[in-house]
C-alpha positions as semicolon CSV with decimal commas, in nm:
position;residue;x (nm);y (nm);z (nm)
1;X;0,000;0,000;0,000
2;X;0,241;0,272;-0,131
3;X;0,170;0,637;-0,174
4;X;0,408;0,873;-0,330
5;X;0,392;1,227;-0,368
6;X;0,631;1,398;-0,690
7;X;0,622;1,768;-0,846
8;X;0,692;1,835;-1,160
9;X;0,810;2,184;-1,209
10;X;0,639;2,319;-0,909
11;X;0,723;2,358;-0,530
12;X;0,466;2,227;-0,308
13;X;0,463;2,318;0,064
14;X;0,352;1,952;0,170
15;X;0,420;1,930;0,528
16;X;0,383;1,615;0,738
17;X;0,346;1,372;0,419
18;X;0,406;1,033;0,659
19;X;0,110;1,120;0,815
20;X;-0,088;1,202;0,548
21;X;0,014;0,918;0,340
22;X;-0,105;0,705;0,624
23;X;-0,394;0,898;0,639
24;X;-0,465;0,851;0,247
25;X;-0,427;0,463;0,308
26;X;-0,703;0,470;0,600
27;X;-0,917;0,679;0,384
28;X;-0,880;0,384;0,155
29;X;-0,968;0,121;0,406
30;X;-1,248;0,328;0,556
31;X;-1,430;0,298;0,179
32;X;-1,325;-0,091;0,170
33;X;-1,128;-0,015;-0,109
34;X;-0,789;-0,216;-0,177
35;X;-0,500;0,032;-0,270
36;X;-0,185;-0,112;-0,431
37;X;0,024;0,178;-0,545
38;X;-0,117;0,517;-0,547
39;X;0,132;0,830;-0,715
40;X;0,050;1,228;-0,672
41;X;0,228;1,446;-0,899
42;X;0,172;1,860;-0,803
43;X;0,197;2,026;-1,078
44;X;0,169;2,362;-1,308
45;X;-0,172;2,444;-1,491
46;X;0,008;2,419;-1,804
47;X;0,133;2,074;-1,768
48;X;-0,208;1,924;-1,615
49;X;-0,375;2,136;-1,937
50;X;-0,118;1,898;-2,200
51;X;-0,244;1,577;-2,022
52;X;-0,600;1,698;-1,987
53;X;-0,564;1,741;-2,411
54;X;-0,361;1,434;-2,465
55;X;-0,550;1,156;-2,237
56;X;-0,886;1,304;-2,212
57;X;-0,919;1,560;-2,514
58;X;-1,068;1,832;-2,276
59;X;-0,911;2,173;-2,340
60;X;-0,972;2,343;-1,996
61;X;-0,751;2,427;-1,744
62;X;-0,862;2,164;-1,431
63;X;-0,732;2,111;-1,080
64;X;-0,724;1,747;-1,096
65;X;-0,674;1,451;-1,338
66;X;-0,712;1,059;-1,202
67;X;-0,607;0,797;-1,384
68;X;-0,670;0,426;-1,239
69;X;-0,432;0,218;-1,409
70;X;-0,537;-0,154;-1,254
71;X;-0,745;-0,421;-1,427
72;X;-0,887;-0,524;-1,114
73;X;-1,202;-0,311;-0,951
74;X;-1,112;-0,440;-0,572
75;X;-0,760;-0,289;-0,565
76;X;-0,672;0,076;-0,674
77;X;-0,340;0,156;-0,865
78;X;-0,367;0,510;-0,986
79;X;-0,205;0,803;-1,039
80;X;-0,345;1,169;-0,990
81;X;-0,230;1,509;-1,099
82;X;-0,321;1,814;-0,914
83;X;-0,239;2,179;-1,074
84;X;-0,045;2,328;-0,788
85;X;-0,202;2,674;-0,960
86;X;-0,591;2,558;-0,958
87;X;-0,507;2,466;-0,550
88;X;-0,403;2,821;-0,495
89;X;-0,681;3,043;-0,700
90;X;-0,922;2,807;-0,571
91;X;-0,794;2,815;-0,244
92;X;-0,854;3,251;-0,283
93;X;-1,171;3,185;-0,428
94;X;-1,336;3,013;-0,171
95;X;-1,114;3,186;0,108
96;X;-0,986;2,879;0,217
97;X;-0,579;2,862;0,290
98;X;-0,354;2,698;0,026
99;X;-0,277;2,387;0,314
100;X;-0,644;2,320;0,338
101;X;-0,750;2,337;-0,028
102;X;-0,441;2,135;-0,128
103;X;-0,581;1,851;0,073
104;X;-0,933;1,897;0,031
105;X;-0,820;1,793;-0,378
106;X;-0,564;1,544;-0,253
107;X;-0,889;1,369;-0,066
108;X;-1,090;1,431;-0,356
109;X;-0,865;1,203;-0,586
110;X;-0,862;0,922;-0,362
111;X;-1,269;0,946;-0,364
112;X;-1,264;0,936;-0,725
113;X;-1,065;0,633;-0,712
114;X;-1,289;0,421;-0,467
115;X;-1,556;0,539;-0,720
116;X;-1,718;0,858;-0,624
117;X;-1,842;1,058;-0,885
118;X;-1,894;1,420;-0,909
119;X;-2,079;1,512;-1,269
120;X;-2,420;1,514;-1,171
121;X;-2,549;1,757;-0,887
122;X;-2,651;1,439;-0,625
123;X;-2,319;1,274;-0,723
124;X;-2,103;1,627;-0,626
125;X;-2,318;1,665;-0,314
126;X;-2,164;1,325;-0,208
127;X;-1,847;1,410;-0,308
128;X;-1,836;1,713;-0,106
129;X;-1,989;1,534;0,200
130;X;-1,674;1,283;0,159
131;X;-1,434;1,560;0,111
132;X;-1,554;1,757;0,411
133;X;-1,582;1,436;0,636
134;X;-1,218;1,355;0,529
135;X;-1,088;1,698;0,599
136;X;-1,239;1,704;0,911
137;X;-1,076;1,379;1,063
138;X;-0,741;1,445;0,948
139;X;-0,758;1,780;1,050
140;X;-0,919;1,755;1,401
């Protein structure tokens, strides 16, 4: 049950990663989800914009890209990019610090990965409940 954490072209202010890549793992056995290998990559806008084009063929600017690479549904190996830049205007926009909206997307990749959904408006209301519940117990 690894978890890594990599930037690419950016400095991230990531403080206490054991913990919170302990955290991510209970967050994974909370949803009864296996978790094999699991990679974060922070990165700019830019790069997360070439992959969005390349592997999805959205042209928008996004804080977060998941990718589950396994071939079996019980155990997650993924990988997820997060746009250092979307953490920090988002993190103005809904007056929220940088530290707090950086997790609040790092929580919201692992949902996506034990198969939460966020396009429809009942499936983001969930999504948000999990986010929130998540940032509350790691952050209590």
């Amino acid at each position: 049950m690894a978890v890594h954490f990599s930037a690419h072209e950016v400095k991230v202010g990531l403080k206490h990663r054991t913990r919170l890549k302990q955290f991510i793992r209970e967050l994974f056995e909370r949803e009864e989800q296996g978790l094999s290998n699991l990679q974060y990559v922070f990165c700019t806008d830019e790069y997360l914009l070439q992959i969005n084009e390349e592997f999805l063929k959205h042209d928008t600017y996004t804080d977060i890209v998941t990718f589950e690479l396994s071939d079996d549904p019980r155990v997650t190996e993924g990988e997820i990019y997060i746009s250092i830049d979307r953490v920090k205007e988002n993190a103005e926009k809904y007056e929220v610090t940088e530290n707090y909206e950086l997790h609040r997307v790092i929580f919201h990749g692992a949902l996506h990965l034990c198969g939460y959904k966020d396009k429809s408006k009942k499936d983001e209301a969930l999504m948000r409940q999990k986010e929130d519940e998540y940032l509350q117990l790691y952050f209590q």
